[in-house]
């Protein structure tokens, strides 16, 4: 039997309508879809497959050409522009969500930005402006989104963000983004402590390198991506499907007692003391 789904919307289960999803009845808002290679889109597909109803927000220039067609493909109607550097725009999106959906069960933050010139050369050369921009877009935006979403969140709601190993260890050229991710991971812990008493969980996934738009054109990325698969314990790269699976876990009751955590989805790379192909 078809319940709560129009004929135009594709089945989540390829016709097996009775399967119970881990996120049935949950409503999620996802920030950071740029295209179908985006980690945010991998997360969206996974959450949708488990029964979540989703909405999307991305920067305005991406909405009509990129985001709306992807949203349409999973029957999502909520698509709103937002530059996370603007408190007004964040407030507007959350207001629109309240009008359309009321509460918010899942908030996904999958975005980052630093100036290209700050992702090459020496970290010591990072300008004051470049530092502030990277930290504003990549770390402070999580705090701003959570604050403006707070009245929509309720016991059982989950917030998820995306980090990278460069937060913890030096990765050549990651530079100011590493500092921004360190701030992001610390923000996850402080937000988790703030919102924990309200039953709201806040976690991060630290993903291995994935060839998304944000990774394209990064000096040396291709080489690093290849070398990663040669040395990671699982001897492979990480996919957006891998990240989506972990996101389902962190956004569902399966992880009901986990908050303030950074979960590595990196084929084991971070456990290595000396990343080599031997052993
Ligand atoms: P992506 O390019 O698909 O997504 C990045 C998104 O950030 C884009 O949608 C872009 O529009 C958005 N964005 C940038 N500035 C913004 C602003 N001011 N307001 C609103 N949105 C803005 O790349 P991705 O790799 O999917 O990145 C998603 C997240 O995953 C980022 O936090 C990134 O740091 C993280 N991450 C990526 C990798 C990787 O190797 N690709 C690994 C670990 C973590
Ligand atoms: O977080 C990221 C990348 C985020 C990012 C990417 C860009 C490229 C385009 C932020 N800002 C910009 N600004 C641009 O102008 N990753 C985890 C992917 C990534 O980026 C690297 C990496 C990896 C991995 C940069 C250097 C070294 C490794």
Short mmCIF file of C-alpha atoms and ligand atoms in Angstrom, two decimals:
data_model
loop_
_atom_site.label_atom_id
_atom_site.label_comp_id
_atom_site.label_asym_id
_atom_site.label_seq_id
_atom_site.Cartn_x
_atom_site.Cartn_y
_atom_site.Cartn_z
CA UNK A 1 0.00 0.00 0.00
CA UNK A 2 1.18 3.51 -0.81
CA UNK A 3 0.97 5.80 2.19
CA UNK A 4 2.18 9.43 2.32
CA UNK A 5 3.79 9.28 -1.08
CA UNK A 6 2.60 10.52 -4.44
CA UNK A 7 2.85 8.40 -7.57
CA UNK A 8 5.39 10.86 -8.99
CA UNK A 9 7.80 10.30 -6.13
CA UNK A 10 10.08 7.31 -6.48
CA UNK A 11 9.81 4.53 -3.93
CA UNK A 12 12.58 4.49 -1.35
CA UNK A 13 12.73 0.70 -1.39
CA UNK A 14 12.27 -0.16 -5.03
CA UNK A 15 8.69 -1.28 -4.48
CA UNK A 16 9.01 -3.01 -1.10
CA UNK A 17 6.85 -0.48 0.70
CA UNK A 18 6.53 -2.34 4.01
CA UNK A 19 10.18 -2.11 5.08
CA UNK A 20 10.59 -0.13 8.26
CA UNK A 21 13.13 2.71 8.03
CA UNK A 22 15.42 3.80 10.86
CA UNK A 23 14.26 7.40 10.24
CA UNK A 24 10.57 6.93 9.42
CA UNK A 25 8.60 10.05 10.33
CA UNK A 26 11.71 12.19 10.87
CA UNK A 27 12.24 15.54 9.17
CA UNK A 28 15.71 16.76 8.25
CA UNK A 29 17.24 19.94 6.85
CA UNK A 30 20.51 19.58 4.93
CA UNK A 31 22.99 22.40 4.29
CA UNK A 32 25.78 21.98 1.72
CA UNK A 33 24.54 20.23 -1.41
CA UNK A 34 26.44 21.61 -4.42
CA UNK A 35 25.95 18.68 -6.81
CA UNK A 36 25.45 14.90 -6.85
CA UNK A 37 29.07 14.35 -5.73
CA UNK A 38 28.55 16.36 -2.54
CA UNK A 39 28.87 14.57 0.79
CA UNK A 40 25.63 16.35 1.74
CA UNK A 41 23.88 14.57 -1.16
CA UNK A 42 25.28 11.17 -0.10
CA UNK A 43 23.88 11.83 3.36
CA UNK A 44 20.55 12.97 1.89
CA UNK A 45 20.15 9.77 -0.16
CA UNK A 46 20.92 7.61 2.89
CA UNK A 47 18.56 9.50 5.21
CA UNK A 48 15.82 9.42 2.55
CA UNK A 49 16.27 5.66 2.05
CA UNK A 50 15.60 5.24 5.79
CA UNK A 51 12.36 7.19 5.60
CA UNK A 52 13.33 10.77 6.47
CA UNK A 53 11.52 13.71 4.83
CA UNK A 54 14.15 16.21 3.76
CA UNK A 55 14.67 19.84 2.89
CA UNK A 56 17.72 21.56 1.44
CA UNK A 57 19.56 24.84 1.77
CA UNK A 58 22.53 25.93 -0.31
CA UNK A 59 23.98 29.17 -1.65
CA UNK A 60 21.59 30.92 -4.04
CA UNK A 61 23.62 30.44 -7.25
CA UNK A 62 23.35 26.62 -6.88
CA UNK A 63 19.63 26.37 -6.17
CA UNK A 64 17.93 26.34 -9.58
CA UNK A 65 20.50 24.45 -11.63
CA UNK A 66 21.86 22.00 -9.04
CA UNK A 67 19.88 21.65 -5.85
CA UNK A 68 16.23 21.78 -7.01
CA UNK A 69 16.62 18.89 -9.51
CA UNK A 70 18.28 16.71 -6.86
CA UNK A 71 15.61 17.60 -4.29
CA UNK A 72 12.89 16.78 -6.87
CA UNK A 73 14.44 13.34 -7.44
CA UNK A 74 13.63 12.33 -3.84
CA UNK A 75 10.33 14.20 -3.63
CA UNK A 76 11.70 17.00 -1.44
CA UNK A 77 9.90 20.33 -1.82
CA UNK A 78 11.69 22.53 0.73
CA UNK A 79 14.59 24.25 -1.07
CA UNK A 80 15.81 27.60 0.28
CA UNK A 81 18.90 29.68 -0.44
CA UNK A 82 21.20 30.65 2.41
CA UNK A 83 24.69 32.05 2.71
CA UNK A 84 25.73 30.93 6.21
CA UNK A 85 27.77 34.12 6.67
CA UNK A 86 24.44 35.93 7.09
CA UNK A 87 22.47 35.62 10.35
CA UNK A 88 19.46 37.14 8.56
CA UNK A 89 19.50 34.47 5.85
CA UNK A 90 19.89 31.69 8.44
CA UNK A 91 16.95 33.12 10.42
CA UNK A 92 14.88 33.30 7.22
CA UNK A 93 15.50 29.64 6.36
CA UNK A 94 14.63 28.46 9.85
CA UNK A 95 11.47 30.60 9.76
CA UNK A 96 10.44 29.06 6.44
CA UNK A 97 11.09 25.58 7.86
CA UNK A 98 8.89 26.34 10.87
CA UNK A 99 6.05 27.47 8.53
CA UNK A 100 6.38 24.39 6.36
CA UNK A 101 7.29 21.61 8.79
CA UNK A 102 7.20 22.85 12.39
CA UNK A 103 9.84 20.83 14.23
CA UNK A 104 13.25 19.69 13.08
CA UNK A 105 14.56 16.18 13.88
CA UNK A 106 17.81 16.26 11.90
CA UNK A 107 20.11 19.18 11.02
CA UNK A 108 23.05 18.42 8.70
CA UNK A 109 25.90 20.94 8.26
CA UNK A 110 28.13 19.84 5.35
CA UNK A 111 29.88 22.99 4.17
CA UNK A 112 33.22 24.72 4.39
CA UNK A 113 35.14 27.48 2.64
CA UNK A 114 38.59 28.99 2.68
CA UNK A 115 40.27 31.15 0.05
CA UNK A 116 42.10 29.06 -2.49
CA UNK A 117 45.36 30.94 -1.82
CA UNK A 118 45.10 29.86 1.83
CA UNK A 119 45.01 26.17 0.80
CA UNK A 120 48.48 26.31 -0.72
CA UNK A 121 51.86 27.50 0.45
CA UNK A 122 52.69 27.95 4.12
CA UNK A 123 50.11 28.25 6.91
CA UNK A 124 52.19 31.00 8.50
CA UNK A 125 51.28 33.23 5.54
CA UNK A 126 47.53 33.07 6.24
CA UNK A 127 46.09 36.59 6.32
CA UNK A 128 43.86 37.88 9.13
CA UNK A 129 40.97 38.14 6.63
CA UNK A 130 41.52 34.66 5.23
CA UNK A 131 41.65 33.18 8.70
CA UNK A 132 38.44 34.94 9.75
CA UNK A 133 36.63 33.91 6.55
CA UNK A 134 37.57 30.22 6.87
CA UNK A 135 36.60 30.10 10.55
CA UNK A 136 33.35 32.00 9.93
CA UNK A 137 32.06 29.83 7.08
CA UNK A 138 33.49 26.50 8.22
CA UNK A 139 33.13 26.59 12.03
CA UNK A 140 31.05 29.51 13.33
CA UNK A 141 28.25 28.67 10.88
CA UNK A 142 27.50 25.49 12.83
CA UNK A 143 26.98 27.53 16.01
CA UNK A 144 24.79 30.03 14.14
CA UNK A 145 22.67 27.31 12.49
CA UNK A 146 22.14 25.47 15.77
CA UNK A 147 21.25 28.67 17.62
CA UNK A 148 18.66 29.71 15.03
CA UNK A 149 17.29 26.14 14.81
CA UNK A 150 17.14 25.70 18.56
CA UNK A 151 13.44 26.41 18.98
CA UNK A 152 12.67 23.84 16.25
CA UNK A 153 14.84 21.14 17.84
CA UNK A 154 13.42 18.85 20.54
CA UNK A 155 14.34 15.75 22.57
CA UNK A 156 15.56 13.13 20.08
CA UNK A 157 16.78 15.66 17.49
CA UNK A 158 20.28 15.19 16.06
CA UNK A 159 22.79 17.66 14.60
CA UNK A 160 25.57 16.40 12.34
CA UNK A 161 28.59 18.12 10.81
CA UNK A 162 31.55 17.06 8.64
CA UNK A 163 35.18 17.26 9.65
CA UNK A 164 38.56 16.08 8.38
CA UNK A 165 41.74 14.62 9.90
CA UNK A 166 43.57 17.92 9.24
CA UNK A 167 41.81 19.17 12.40
CA UNK A 168 44.01 16.90 14.47
CA UNK A 169 47.24 16.37 12.53
CA UNK A 170 49.06 18.50 10.01
CA UNK A 171 48.04 17.72 6.41
CA UNK A 172 50.09 19.60 3.82
CA UNK A 173 48.18 22.54 2.24
CA UNK A 174 45.05 22.01 4.38
CA UNK A 175 46.42 24.90 6.45
CA UNK A 176 43.73 27.28 7.76
CA UNK A 177 41.03 24.69 7.05
CA UNK A 178 42.74 22.45 9.62
CA UNK A 179 42.43 25.20 12.19
CA UNK A 180 38.79 25.75 11.19
CA UNK A 181 38.04 22.03 11.55
CA UNK A 182 39.71 21.99 14.99
CA UNK A 183 37.37 24.84 15.98
CA UNK A 184 34.44 22.96 14.43
CA UNK A 185 35.20 19.78 16.41
CA UNK A 186 35.53 21.76 19.65
CA UNK A 187 32.25 23.53 18.81
CA UNK A 188 30.60 20.11 18.46
CA UNK A 189 31.64 19.30 22.03
CA UNK A 190 30.48 22.64 23.48
CA UNK A 191 27.18 22.51 21.57
CA UNK A 192 26.66 18.91 22.72
CA UNK A 193 27.12 20.02 26.33
CA UNK A 194 24.71 22.97 25.87
CA UNK A 195 21.97 21.00 24.14
CA UNK A 196 22.40 17.63 25.85
CA UNK A 197 20.08 18.53 28.74
CA UNK A 198 17.35 19.15 26.12
CA UNK A 199 17.89 15.67 24.63
CA UNK A 200 19.51 17.09 21.48
CA UNK A 201 22.66 15.34 20.24
CA UNK A 202 25.50 16.96 18.26
CA UNK A 203 28.14 14.89 16.46
CA UNK A 204 30.66 15.03 13.62
CA UNK A 205 31.86 12.59 10.99
CA UNK A 206 35.53 12.90 10.06
CA UNK A 207 35.60 11.60 6.50
CA UNK A 208 38.57 10.39 4.48
CA UNK A 209 39.33 12.26 1.23
CA UNK A 210 36.48 12.16 -1.33
CA UNK A 211 36.54 13.68 -4.84
CA UNK A 212 33.88 16.35 -4.44
CA UNK A 213 33.73 19.88 -5.87
CA UNK A 214 35.50 21.15 -2.72
CA UNK A 215 38.34 18.70 -3.36
CA UNK A 216 38.60 19.31 -7.12
CA UNK A 217 41.48 21.51 -8.07
CA UNK A 218 43.16 21.23 -4.67
CA UNK A 219 46.91 21.00 -5.39
CA UNK A 220 48.02 17.40 -4.87
CA UNK A 221 44.55 16.07 -4.02
CA UNK A 222 44.55 13.40 -6.74
CA UNK A 223 47.87 12.00 -5.56
CA UNK A 224 46.80 12.04 -1.93
CA UNK A 225 43.50 10.31 -2.81
CA UNK A 226 45.41 7.51 -4.55
CA UNK A 227 48.00 7.15 -1.79
CA UNK A 228 45.21 6.98 0.80
CA UNK A 229 43.79 3.79 -0.72
CA UNK A 230 47.29 2.27 -0.79
CA UNK A 231 47.86 2.69 2.95
CA UNK A 232 44.46 2.85 4.69
CA UNK A 233 43.82 -0.40 6.62
CA UNK A 234 40.83 -1.21 4.39
CA UNK A 235 42.94 -0.47 1.26
CA UNK A 236 40.26 1.62 -0.37
CA UNK A 237 38.89 5.13 -0.63
CA UNK A 238 35.85 6.43 1.21
CA UNK A 239 32.58 7.08 -0.66
CA UNK A 240 29.67 9.39 0.03
CA UNK A 241 27.65 6.18 0.59
CA UNK A 242 30.03 5.27 3.43
CA UNK A 243 29.43 8.68 4.99
CA UNK A 244 25.66 8.33 4.42
CA UNK A 245 25.58 5.06 6.35
CA UNK A 246 27.34 6.59 9.33
CA UNK A 247 25.01 9.60 9.10
CA UNK A 248 21.95 7.35 9.39
CA UNK A 249 23.47 5.89 12.55
CA UNK A 250 24.29 9.28 14.08
CA UNK A 251 20.87 10.76 13.20
CA UNK A 252 18.82 7.81 14.48
CA UNK A 253 18.03 6.29 17.86
CA UNK A 254 20.73 3.71 17.13
CA UNK A 255 23.20 6.29 18.48
CA UNK A 256 20.86 7.61 21.21
CA UNK A 257 23.61 7.79 23.85
CA UNK A 258 26.30 9.29 21.59
CA UNK A 259 26.89 13.05 21.61
CA UNK A 260 29.86 15.40 21.23
CA UNK A 261 31.65 12.66 19.28
CA UNK A 262 33.81 12.75 16.16
CA UNK A 263 33.32 9.48 14.29
CA UNK A 264 35.99 8.55 11.76
CA UNK A 265 34.69 7.26 8.42
CA UNK A 266 38.12 6.88 6.89
CA UNK A 267 38.78 3.19 6.13
CA UNK A 268 40.93 3.18 9.30
CA UNK A 269 43.52 5.71 8.14
CA UNK A 270 43.60 7.63 11.45
CA UNK A 271 44.72 4.62 13.51
CA UNK A 272 48.04 4.41 11.69
CA UNK A 273 51.16 5.70 13.42
CA UNK A 274 53.26 5.33 10.28
CA UNK A 275 51.10 5.20 7.14
CA UNK A 276 52.97 2.78 4.84
CA UNK A 277 51.95 0.00 2.48
CA UNK A 278 53.91 -2.59 4.52
CA UNK A 279 52.18 -4.70 7.17
P1 LIG B 1 31.04 20.28 -1.77
O1 LIG B 1 31.76 21.29 -2.59
O2 LIG B 1 30.14 19.36 -2.49
O3 LIG B 1 30.23 20.98 -0.60
C1 LIG B 1 30.69 22.15 0.03
C2 LIG B 1 29.48 23.05 0.20
O4 LIG B 1 29.79 24.19 0.99
C3 LIG B 1 28.94 23.57 -1.15
O5 LIG B 1 27.59 23.19 -1.29
C4 LIG B 1 29.07 25.06 -0.99
O6 LIG B 1 28.07 25.78 -1.65
C5 LIG B 1 28.94 25.21 0.51
N1 LIG B 1 29.31 26.53 0.99
C6 LIG B 1 30.52 27.14 0.91
N2 LIG B 1 30.43 28.39 1.40
C7 LIG B 1 29.14 28.56 1.82
C8 LIG B 1 28.42 29.64 2.42
N3 LIG B 1 29.02 30.81 2.70
N4 LIG B 1 27.11 29.45 2.71
C9 LIG B 1 26.50 28.29 2.42
N5 LIG B 1 27.12 27.23 1.87
C10 LIG B 1 28.43 27.38 1.56
O7 LIG B 1 32.21 19.48 -0.99
P2 LIG B 1 32.15 18.35 0.14
O8 LIG B 1 33.47 17.68 0.07
O9 LIG B 1 30.91 17.56 0.02
O10 LIG B 1 32.12 19.21 1.49
C11 LIG B 1 31.15 19.03 2.49
C12 LIG B 1 31.80 19.01 3.87
O11 LIG B 1 32.58 17.82 3.99
C13 LIG B 1 32.74 20.17 4.16
O12 LIG B 1 32.60 20.56 5.51
C14 LIG B 1 34.11 19.54 3.97
O13 LIG B 1 35.10 20.21 4.71
C15 LIG B 1 33.84 18.16 4.52
N6 LIG B 1 34.80 17.12 4.18
C16 LIG B 1 35.14 16.87 2.88
C17 LIG B 1 36.06 15.87 2.59
C18 LIG B 1 36.48 15.59 1.17
O14 LIG B 1 37.55 14.99 0.97
N7 LIG B 1 35.70 15.96 0.15
C19 LIG B 1 36.59 15.09 3.62
C20 LIG B 1 36.22 15.35 4.93
C21 LIG B 1 35.31 16.37 5.20
O1 LIG B 2 37.48 20.33 3.73
C1 LIG B 2 37.93 20.06 2.64
C2 LIG B 2 37.97 21.10 1.54
C3 LIG B 2 37.23 22.35 1.90
C4 LIG B 2 37.47 23.51 0.96
C5 LIG B 2 37.76 23.37 -0.40
C6 LIG B 2 37.95 24.50 -1.20
C7 LIG B 2 38.33 24.40 -2.65
C8 LIG B 2 37.89 25.63 -3.43
C9 LIG B 2 37.40 24.77 1.48
N1 LIG B 2 37.58 25.88 0.73
C10 LIG B 2 37.85 25.77 -0.60
N2 LIG B 2 38.01 26.90 -1.33
C11 LIG B 2 38.11 26.90 -2.70
O2 LIG B 2 38.32 27.95 -3.32
N3 LIG B 2 38.44 18.79 2.42
C12 LIG B 2 38.54 17.88 3.54
C13 LIG B 2 38.97 18.32 1.12
C14 LIG B 2 40.44 18.58 1.11
O3 LIG B 2 40.91 19.81 0.85
C15 LIG B 2 42.28 19.76 0.97
C16 LIG B 2 42.68 18.45 1.31
C17 LIG B 2 41.49 17.69 1.41
C18 LIG B 2 41.37 16.26 1.78
C19 LIG B 2 43.23 20.76 0.81
C20 LIG B 2 44.57 20.44 0.98
C21 LIG B 2 44.97 19.16 1.31
C22 LIG B 2 44.03 18.15 1.48
#
